[in-house]
PDB file of C-alpha atoms in Angstrom:
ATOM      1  CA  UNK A  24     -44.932-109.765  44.059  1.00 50.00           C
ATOM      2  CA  UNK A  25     -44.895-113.553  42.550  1.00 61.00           C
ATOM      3  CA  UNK A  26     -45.150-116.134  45.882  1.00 85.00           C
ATOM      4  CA  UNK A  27     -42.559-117.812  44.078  1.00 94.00           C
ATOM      5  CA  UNK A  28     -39.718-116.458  41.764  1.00 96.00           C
ATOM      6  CA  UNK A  29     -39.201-119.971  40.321  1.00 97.00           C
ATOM      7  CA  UNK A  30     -41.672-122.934  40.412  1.00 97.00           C
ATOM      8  CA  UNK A  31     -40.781-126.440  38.655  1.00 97.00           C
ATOM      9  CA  UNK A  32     -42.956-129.018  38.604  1.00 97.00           C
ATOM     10  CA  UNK A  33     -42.087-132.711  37.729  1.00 97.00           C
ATOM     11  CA  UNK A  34     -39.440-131.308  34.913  1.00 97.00           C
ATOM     12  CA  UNK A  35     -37.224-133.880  32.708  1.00 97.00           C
ATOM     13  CA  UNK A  36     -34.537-133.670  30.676  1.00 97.00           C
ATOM     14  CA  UNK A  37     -33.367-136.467  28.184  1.00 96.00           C
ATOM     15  CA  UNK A  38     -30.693-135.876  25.809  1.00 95.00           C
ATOM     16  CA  UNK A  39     -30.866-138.607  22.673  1.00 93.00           C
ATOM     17  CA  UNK A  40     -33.396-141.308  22.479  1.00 89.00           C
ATOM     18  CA  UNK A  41     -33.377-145.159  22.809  1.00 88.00           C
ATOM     19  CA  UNK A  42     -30.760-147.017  24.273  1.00 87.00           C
ATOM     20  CA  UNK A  43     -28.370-143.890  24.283  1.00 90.00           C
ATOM     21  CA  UNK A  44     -30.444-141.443  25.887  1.00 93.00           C
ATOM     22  CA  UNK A  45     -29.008-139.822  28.746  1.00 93.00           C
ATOM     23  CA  UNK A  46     -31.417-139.002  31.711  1.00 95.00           C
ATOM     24  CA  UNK A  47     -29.819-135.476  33.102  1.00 96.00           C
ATOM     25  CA  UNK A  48     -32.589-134.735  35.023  1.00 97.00           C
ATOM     26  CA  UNK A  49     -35.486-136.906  36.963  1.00 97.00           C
ATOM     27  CA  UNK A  50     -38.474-135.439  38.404  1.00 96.00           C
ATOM     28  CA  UNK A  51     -37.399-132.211  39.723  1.00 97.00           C
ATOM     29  CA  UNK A  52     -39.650-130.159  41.622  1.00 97.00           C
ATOM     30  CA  UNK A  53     -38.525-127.086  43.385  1.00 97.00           C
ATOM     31  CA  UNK A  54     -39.578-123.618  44.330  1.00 97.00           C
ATOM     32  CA  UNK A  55     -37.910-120.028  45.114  1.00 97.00           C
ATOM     33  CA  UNK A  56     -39.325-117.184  46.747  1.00 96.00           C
ATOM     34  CA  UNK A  57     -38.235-113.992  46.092  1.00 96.00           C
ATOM     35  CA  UNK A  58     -35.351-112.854  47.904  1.00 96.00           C
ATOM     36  CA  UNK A  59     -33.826-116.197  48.572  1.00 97.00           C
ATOM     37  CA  UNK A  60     -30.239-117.142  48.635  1.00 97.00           C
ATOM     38  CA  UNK A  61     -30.173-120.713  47.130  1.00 97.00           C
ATOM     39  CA  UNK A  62     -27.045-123.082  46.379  1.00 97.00           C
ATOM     40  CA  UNK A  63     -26.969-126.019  43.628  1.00 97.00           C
ATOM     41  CA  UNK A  64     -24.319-128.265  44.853  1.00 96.00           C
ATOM     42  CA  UNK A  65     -24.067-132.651  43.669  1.00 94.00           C
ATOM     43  CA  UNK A  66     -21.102-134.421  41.687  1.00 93.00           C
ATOM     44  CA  UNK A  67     -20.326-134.347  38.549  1.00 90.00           C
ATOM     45  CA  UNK A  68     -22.971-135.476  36.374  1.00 90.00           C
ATOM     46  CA  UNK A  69     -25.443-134.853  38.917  1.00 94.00           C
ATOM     47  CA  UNK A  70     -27.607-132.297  36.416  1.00 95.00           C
ATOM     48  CA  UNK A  71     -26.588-129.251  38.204  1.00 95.00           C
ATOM     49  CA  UNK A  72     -25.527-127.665  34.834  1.00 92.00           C
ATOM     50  CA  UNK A  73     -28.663-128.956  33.132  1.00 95.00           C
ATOM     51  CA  UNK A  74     -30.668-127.373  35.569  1.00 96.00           C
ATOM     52  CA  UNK A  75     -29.216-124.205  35.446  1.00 95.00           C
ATOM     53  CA  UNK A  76     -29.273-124.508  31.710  1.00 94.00           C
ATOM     54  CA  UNK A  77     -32.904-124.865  32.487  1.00 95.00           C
ATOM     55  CA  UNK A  78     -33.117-121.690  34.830  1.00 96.00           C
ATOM     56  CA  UNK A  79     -31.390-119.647  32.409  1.00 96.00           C
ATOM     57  CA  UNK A  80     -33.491-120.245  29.882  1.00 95.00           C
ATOM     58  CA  UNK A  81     -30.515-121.350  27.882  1.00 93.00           C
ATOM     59  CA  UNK A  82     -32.510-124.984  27.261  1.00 92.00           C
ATOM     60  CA  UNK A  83     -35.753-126.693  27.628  1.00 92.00           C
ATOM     61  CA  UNK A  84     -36.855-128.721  29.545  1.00 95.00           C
ATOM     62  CA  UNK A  85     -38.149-131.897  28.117  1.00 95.00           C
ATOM     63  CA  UNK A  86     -41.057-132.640  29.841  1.00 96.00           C
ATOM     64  CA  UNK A  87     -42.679-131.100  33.306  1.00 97.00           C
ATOM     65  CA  UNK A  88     -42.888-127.458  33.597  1.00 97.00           C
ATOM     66  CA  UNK A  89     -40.721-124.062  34.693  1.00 97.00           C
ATOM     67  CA  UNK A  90     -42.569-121.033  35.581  1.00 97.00           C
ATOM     68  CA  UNK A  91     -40.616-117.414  36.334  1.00 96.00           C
ATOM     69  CA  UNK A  92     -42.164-114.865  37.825  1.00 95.00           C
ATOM     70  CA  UNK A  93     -45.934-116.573  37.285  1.00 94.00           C
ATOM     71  CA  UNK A  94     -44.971-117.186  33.335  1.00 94.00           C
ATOM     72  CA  UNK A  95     -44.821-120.451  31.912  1.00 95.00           C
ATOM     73  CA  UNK A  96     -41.323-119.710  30.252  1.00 95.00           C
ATOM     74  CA  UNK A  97     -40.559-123.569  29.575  1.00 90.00           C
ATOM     75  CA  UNK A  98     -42.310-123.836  25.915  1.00 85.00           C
ATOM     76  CA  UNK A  99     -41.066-120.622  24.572  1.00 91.00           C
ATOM     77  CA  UNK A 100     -39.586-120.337  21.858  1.00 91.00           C
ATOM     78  CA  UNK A 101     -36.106-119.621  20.785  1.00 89.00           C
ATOM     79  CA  UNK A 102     -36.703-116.121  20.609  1.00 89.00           C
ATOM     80  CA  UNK A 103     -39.107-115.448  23.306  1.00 91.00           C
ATOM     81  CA  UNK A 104     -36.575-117.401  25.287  1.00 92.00           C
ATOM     82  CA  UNK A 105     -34.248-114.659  24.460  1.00 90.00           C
ATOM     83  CA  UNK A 106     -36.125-112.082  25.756  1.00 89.00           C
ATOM     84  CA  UNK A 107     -36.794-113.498  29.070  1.00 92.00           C
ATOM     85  CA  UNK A 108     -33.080-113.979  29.405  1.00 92.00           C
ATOM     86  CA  UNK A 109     -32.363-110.390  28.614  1.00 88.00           C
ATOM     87  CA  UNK A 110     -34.940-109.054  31.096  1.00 88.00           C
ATOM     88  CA  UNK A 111     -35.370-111.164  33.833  1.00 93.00           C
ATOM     89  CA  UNK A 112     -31.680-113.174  33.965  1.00 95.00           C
ATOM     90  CA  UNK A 113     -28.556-112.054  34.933  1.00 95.00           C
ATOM     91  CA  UNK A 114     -25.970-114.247  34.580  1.00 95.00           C
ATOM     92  CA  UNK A 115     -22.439-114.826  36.309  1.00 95.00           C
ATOM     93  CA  UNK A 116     -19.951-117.107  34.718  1.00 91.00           C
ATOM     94  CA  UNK A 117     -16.849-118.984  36.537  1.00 91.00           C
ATOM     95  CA  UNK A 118     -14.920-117.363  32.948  1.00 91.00           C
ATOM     96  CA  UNK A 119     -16.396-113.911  33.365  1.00 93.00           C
ATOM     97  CA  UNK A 120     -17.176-113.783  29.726  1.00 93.00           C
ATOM     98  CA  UNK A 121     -16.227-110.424  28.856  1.00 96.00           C
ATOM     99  CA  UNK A 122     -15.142-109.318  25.870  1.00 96.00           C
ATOM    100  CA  UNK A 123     -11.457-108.200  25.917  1.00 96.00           C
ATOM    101  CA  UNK A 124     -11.662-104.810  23.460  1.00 97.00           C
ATOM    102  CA  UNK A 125     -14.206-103.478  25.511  1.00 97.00           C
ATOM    103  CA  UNK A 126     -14.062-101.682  28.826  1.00 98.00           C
ATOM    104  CA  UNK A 127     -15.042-102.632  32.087  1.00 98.00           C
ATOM    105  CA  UNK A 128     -18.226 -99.770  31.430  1.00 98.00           C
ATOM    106  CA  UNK A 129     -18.543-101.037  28.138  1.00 97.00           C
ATOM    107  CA  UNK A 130     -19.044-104.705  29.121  1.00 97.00           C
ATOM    108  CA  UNK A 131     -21.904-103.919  31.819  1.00 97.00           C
ATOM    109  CA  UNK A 132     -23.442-101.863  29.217  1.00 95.00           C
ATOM    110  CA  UNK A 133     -24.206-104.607  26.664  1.00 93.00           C
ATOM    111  CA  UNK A 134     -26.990-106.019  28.307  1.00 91.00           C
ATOM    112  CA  UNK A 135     -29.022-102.615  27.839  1.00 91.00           C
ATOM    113  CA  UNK A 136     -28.194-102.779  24.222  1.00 86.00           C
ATOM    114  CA  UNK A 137     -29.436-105.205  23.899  1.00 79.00           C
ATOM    115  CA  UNK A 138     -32.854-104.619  25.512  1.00 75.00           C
ATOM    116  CA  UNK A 139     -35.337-103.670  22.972  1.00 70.00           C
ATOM    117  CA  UNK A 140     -37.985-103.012  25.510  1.00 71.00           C
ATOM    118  CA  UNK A 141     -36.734-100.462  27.185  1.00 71.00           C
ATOM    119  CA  UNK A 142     -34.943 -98.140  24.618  1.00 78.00           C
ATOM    120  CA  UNK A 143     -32.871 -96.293  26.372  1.00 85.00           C
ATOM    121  CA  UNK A 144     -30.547 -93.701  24.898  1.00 89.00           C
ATOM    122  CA  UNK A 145     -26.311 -94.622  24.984  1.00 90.00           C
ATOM    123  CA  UNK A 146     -26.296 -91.493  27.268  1.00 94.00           C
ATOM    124  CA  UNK A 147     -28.537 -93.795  29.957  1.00 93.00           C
ATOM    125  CA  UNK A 148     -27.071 -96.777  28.955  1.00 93.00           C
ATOM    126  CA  UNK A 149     -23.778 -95.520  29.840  1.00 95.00           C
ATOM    127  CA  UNK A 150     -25.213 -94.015  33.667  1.00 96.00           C
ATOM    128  CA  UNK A 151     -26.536 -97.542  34.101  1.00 95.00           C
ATOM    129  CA  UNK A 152     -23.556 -99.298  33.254  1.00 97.00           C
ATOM    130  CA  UNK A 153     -21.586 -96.501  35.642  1.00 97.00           C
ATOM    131  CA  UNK A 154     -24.241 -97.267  38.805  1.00 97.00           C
ATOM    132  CA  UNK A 155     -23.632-100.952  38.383  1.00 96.00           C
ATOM    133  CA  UNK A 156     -20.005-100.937  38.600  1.00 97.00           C
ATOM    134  CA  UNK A 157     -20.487 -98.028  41.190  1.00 96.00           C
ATOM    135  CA  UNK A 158     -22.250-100.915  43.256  1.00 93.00           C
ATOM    136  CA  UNK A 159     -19.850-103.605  42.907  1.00 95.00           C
ATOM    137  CA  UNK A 160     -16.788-101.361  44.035  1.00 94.00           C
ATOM    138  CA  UNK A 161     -15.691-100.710  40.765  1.00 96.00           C
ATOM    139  CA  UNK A 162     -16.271 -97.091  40.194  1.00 95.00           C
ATOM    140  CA  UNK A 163     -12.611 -96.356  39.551  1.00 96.00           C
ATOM    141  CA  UNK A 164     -12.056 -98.892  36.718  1.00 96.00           C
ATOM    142  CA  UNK A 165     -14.632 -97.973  34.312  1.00 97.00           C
ATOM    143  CA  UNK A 166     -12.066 -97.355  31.433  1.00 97.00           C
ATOM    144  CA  UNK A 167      -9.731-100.526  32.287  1.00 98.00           C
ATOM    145  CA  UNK A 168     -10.206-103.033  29.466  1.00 97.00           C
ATOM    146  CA  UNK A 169     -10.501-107.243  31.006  1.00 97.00           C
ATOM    147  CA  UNK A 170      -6.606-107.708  30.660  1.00 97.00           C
ATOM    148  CA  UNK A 171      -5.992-105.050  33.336  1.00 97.00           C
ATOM    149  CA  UNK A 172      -8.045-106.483  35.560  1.00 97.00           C
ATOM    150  CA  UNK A 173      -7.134-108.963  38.449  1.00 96.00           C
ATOM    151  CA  UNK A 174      -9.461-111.938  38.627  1.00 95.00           C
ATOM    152  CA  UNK A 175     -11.550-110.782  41.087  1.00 95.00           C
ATOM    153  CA  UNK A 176     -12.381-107.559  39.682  1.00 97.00           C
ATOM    154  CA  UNK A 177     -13.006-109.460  36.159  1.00 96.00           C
ATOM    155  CA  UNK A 178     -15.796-111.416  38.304  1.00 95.00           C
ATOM    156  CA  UNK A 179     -17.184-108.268  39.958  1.00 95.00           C
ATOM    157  CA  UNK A 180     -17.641-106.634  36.231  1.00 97.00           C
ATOM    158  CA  UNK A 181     -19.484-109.511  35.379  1.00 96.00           C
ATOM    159  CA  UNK A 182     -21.871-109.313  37.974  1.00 96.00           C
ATOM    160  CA  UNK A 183     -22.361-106.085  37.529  1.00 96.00           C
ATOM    161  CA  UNK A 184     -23.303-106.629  33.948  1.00 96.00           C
ATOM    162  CA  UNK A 185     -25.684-108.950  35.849  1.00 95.00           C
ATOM    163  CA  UNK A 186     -26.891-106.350  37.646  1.00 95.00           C
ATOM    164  CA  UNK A 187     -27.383-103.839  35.052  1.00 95.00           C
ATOM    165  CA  UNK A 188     -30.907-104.717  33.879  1.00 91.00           C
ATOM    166  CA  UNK A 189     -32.668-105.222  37.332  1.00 90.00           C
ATOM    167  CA  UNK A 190     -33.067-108.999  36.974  1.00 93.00           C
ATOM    168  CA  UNK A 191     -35.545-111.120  38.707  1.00 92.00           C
ATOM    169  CA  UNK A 192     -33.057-113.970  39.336  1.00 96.00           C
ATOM    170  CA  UNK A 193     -29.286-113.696  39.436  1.00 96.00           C
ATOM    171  CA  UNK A 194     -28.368-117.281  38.268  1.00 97.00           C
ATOM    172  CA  UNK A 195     -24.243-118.098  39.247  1.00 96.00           C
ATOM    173  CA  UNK A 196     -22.292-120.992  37.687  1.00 95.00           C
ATOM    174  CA  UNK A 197     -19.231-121.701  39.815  1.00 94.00           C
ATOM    175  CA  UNK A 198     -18.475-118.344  40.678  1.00 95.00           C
ATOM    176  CA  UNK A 199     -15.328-118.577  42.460  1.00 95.00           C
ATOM    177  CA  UNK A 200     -14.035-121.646  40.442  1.00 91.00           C
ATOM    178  CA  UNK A 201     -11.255-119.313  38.696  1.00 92.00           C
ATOM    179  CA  UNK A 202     -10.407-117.384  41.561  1.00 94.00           C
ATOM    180  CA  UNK A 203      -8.245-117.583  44.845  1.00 93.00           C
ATOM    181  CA  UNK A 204      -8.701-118.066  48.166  1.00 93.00           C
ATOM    182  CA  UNK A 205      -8.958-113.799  49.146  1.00 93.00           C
ATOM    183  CA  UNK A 206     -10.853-113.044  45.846  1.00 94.00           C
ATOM    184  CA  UNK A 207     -13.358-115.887  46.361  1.00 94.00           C
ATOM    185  CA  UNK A 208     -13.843-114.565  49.375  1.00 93.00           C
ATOM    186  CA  UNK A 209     -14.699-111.086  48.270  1.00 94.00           C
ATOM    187  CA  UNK A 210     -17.107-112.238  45.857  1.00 95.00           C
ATOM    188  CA  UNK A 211     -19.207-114.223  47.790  1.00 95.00           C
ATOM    189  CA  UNK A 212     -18.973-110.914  50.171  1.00 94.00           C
ATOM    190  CA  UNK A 213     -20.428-109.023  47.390  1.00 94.00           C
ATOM    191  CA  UNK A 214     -23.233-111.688  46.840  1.00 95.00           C
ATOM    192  CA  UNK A 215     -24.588-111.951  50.174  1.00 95.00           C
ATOM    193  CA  UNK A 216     -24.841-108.132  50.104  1.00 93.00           C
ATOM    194  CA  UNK A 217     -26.562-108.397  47.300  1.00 93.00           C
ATOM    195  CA  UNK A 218     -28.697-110.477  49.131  1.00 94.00           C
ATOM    196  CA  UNK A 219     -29.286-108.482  51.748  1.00 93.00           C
ATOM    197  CA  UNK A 220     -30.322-106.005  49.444  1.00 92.00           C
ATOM    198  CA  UNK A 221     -33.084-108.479  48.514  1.00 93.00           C
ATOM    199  CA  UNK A 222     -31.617-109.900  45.214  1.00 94.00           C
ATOM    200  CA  UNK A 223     -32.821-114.049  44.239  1.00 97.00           C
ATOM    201  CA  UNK A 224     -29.915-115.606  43.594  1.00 97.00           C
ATOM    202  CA  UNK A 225     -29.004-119.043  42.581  1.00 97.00           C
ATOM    203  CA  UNK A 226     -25.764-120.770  42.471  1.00 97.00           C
ATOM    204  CA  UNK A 227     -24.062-123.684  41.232  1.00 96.00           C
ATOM    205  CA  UNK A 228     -20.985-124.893  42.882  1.00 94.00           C
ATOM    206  CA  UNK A 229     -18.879-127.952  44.020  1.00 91.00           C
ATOM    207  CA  UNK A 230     -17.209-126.286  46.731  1.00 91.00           C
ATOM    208  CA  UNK A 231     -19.111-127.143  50.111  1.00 92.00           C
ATOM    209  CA  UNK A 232     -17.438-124.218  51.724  1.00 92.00           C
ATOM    210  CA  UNK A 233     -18.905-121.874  48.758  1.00 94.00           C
ATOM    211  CA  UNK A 234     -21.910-123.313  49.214  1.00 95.00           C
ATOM    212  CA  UNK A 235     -21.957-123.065  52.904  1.00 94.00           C
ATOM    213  CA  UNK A 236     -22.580-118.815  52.534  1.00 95.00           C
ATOM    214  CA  UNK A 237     -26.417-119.555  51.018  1.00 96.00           C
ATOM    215  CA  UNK A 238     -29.185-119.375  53.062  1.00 95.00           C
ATOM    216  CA  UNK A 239     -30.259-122.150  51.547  1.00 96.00           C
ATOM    217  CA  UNK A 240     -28.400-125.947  49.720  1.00 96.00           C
ATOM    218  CA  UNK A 241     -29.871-128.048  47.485  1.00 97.00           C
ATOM    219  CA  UNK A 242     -27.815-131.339  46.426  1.00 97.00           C
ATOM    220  CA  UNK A 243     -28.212-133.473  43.663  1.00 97.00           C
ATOM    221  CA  UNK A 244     -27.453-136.593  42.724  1.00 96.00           C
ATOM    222  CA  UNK A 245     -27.824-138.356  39.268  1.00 95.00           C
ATOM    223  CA  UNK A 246     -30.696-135.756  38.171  1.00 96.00           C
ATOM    224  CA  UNK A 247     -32.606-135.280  40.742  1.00 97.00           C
ATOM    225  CA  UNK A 248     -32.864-133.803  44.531  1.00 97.00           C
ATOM    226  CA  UNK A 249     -31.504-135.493  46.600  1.00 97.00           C
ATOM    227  CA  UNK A 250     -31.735-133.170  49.752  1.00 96.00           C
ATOM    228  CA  UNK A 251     -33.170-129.666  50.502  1.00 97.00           C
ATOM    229  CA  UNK A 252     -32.391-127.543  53.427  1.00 95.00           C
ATOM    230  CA  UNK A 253     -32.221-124.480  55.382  1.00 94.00           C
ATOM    231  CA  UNK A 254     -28.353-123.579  55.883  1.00 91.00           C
ATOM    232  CA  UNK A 255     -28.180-122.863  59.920  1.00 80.00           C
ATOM    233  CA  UNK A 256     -24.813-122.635  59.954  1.00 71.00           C
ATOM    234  CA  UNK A 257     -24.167-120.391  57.309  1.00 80.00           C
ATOM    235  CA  UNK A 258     -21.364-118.875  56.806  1.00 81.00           C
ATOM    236  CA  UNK A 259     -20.458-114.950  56.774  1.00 81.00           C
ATOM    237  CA  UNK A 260     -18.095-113.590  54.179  1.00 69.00           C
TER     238      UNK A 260
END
């Protein structure tokens, strides 16, 4: 195992040039070890989406490197980029992101066909796809398409369609940002068990009592870190 799951050094990134460039991230240097719990928290405009752009290797960064897992994933190309996000990134969106005509075992399974390392026949894909929802409580809504879901259980699809692949990072963008009070609640439940279970997660969010149920909170402020600490008080779903 990797000392660090993530490890950015002295990363940048400018949007435009000259007198209308925008500066969305300074300097950042930060590192995650496997198995941590981490929260990206600032204002808006702050970089947090830029960073987890970043992360995601959904962008690149334009100067400074990003290394995953001990590989220099930050001048990849577009399609190498791709393939790291397949394998080693799960994603969770604050919109879920599913797609409507398909089930709730359909959805998870998309990742896996997607994955053209691993081959696996529909018959596995489908067992996969089953054990992930099977994980998130969901084992009794495998045939119920997005618009017979509540909120909550639209989230909990998506993170098992996270899950499905074995990622090395679970990366979360406002997770509870569509969700109420109960729901949100159950969610970040299911994440700290996750957790526990020795997942790497890391989260954006402007909610300081979201935030507060990481292990860990980094803030920023206008693109770059502007505190980094151990949550003592954390909170328990």
């Amino acid at each position: 195992m990797t000392e660090h799951r993530i490890a950015i050094r002295d990363l940048t990134r400018v949007y435009g040039t000259g007198e209308t460039a925008v500066h969305a991230l300074r300097g950042i240097n930060l590192t995650v070890r496997p198995g941590e719990f981490v929260a990206i928290m600032g204002p808006s405009g702050s970089g947090k989406s830029t960073l987890l752009n970043i992360l995601g290797c959904l962008d690149r960064p334009t100067n400074g490197t990003y290394v995953l897992d001990g590989e220099d994933v930050s001048r990849l190309s577009r399609n190498q980029l791709a393939r790291v996000r397949n394998r080693k990134i799960g994603f969770v969106f604050q919109s879920y992101n599913l797609l409507p005509r398909l089930t709730a075992v359909g959805n998870v399974m998309l990742p896996l066909l997607y994955n053209t390392e691993q081959r696996l026949s529909d018959e596995e894909c489908y067992q996969r796809a089953v054990a992930a929802l099977e994980r998130v409580g969901l084992g009794d809504r495998l045939r119920h398409r997005p618009n017979q879901l509540s909120g909550g259980q639209q989230q909990r699809v998506a993170m098992a369609r996270a899950l499905v692949n074995n990622p090395s990072i679970i990366l979360a963008d406002e997770p509870t940002g569509n969700l109420d009070t109960h729901a949100s609640r159950e969610i970040m439940r299911l994440l700290q068990q996750l957790h526990a279970q020795g997942a790497t997660i890391v989260m954006v969010t402007h909610e300081p009592d979201i935030g507060d149920y990481a292990e860990r909170v980094l803030h920023l402020l206008d693109g770059q870190i502007a505190s980094d600490r151990p949550n003592g008080a954390r909170r328990r779903a």
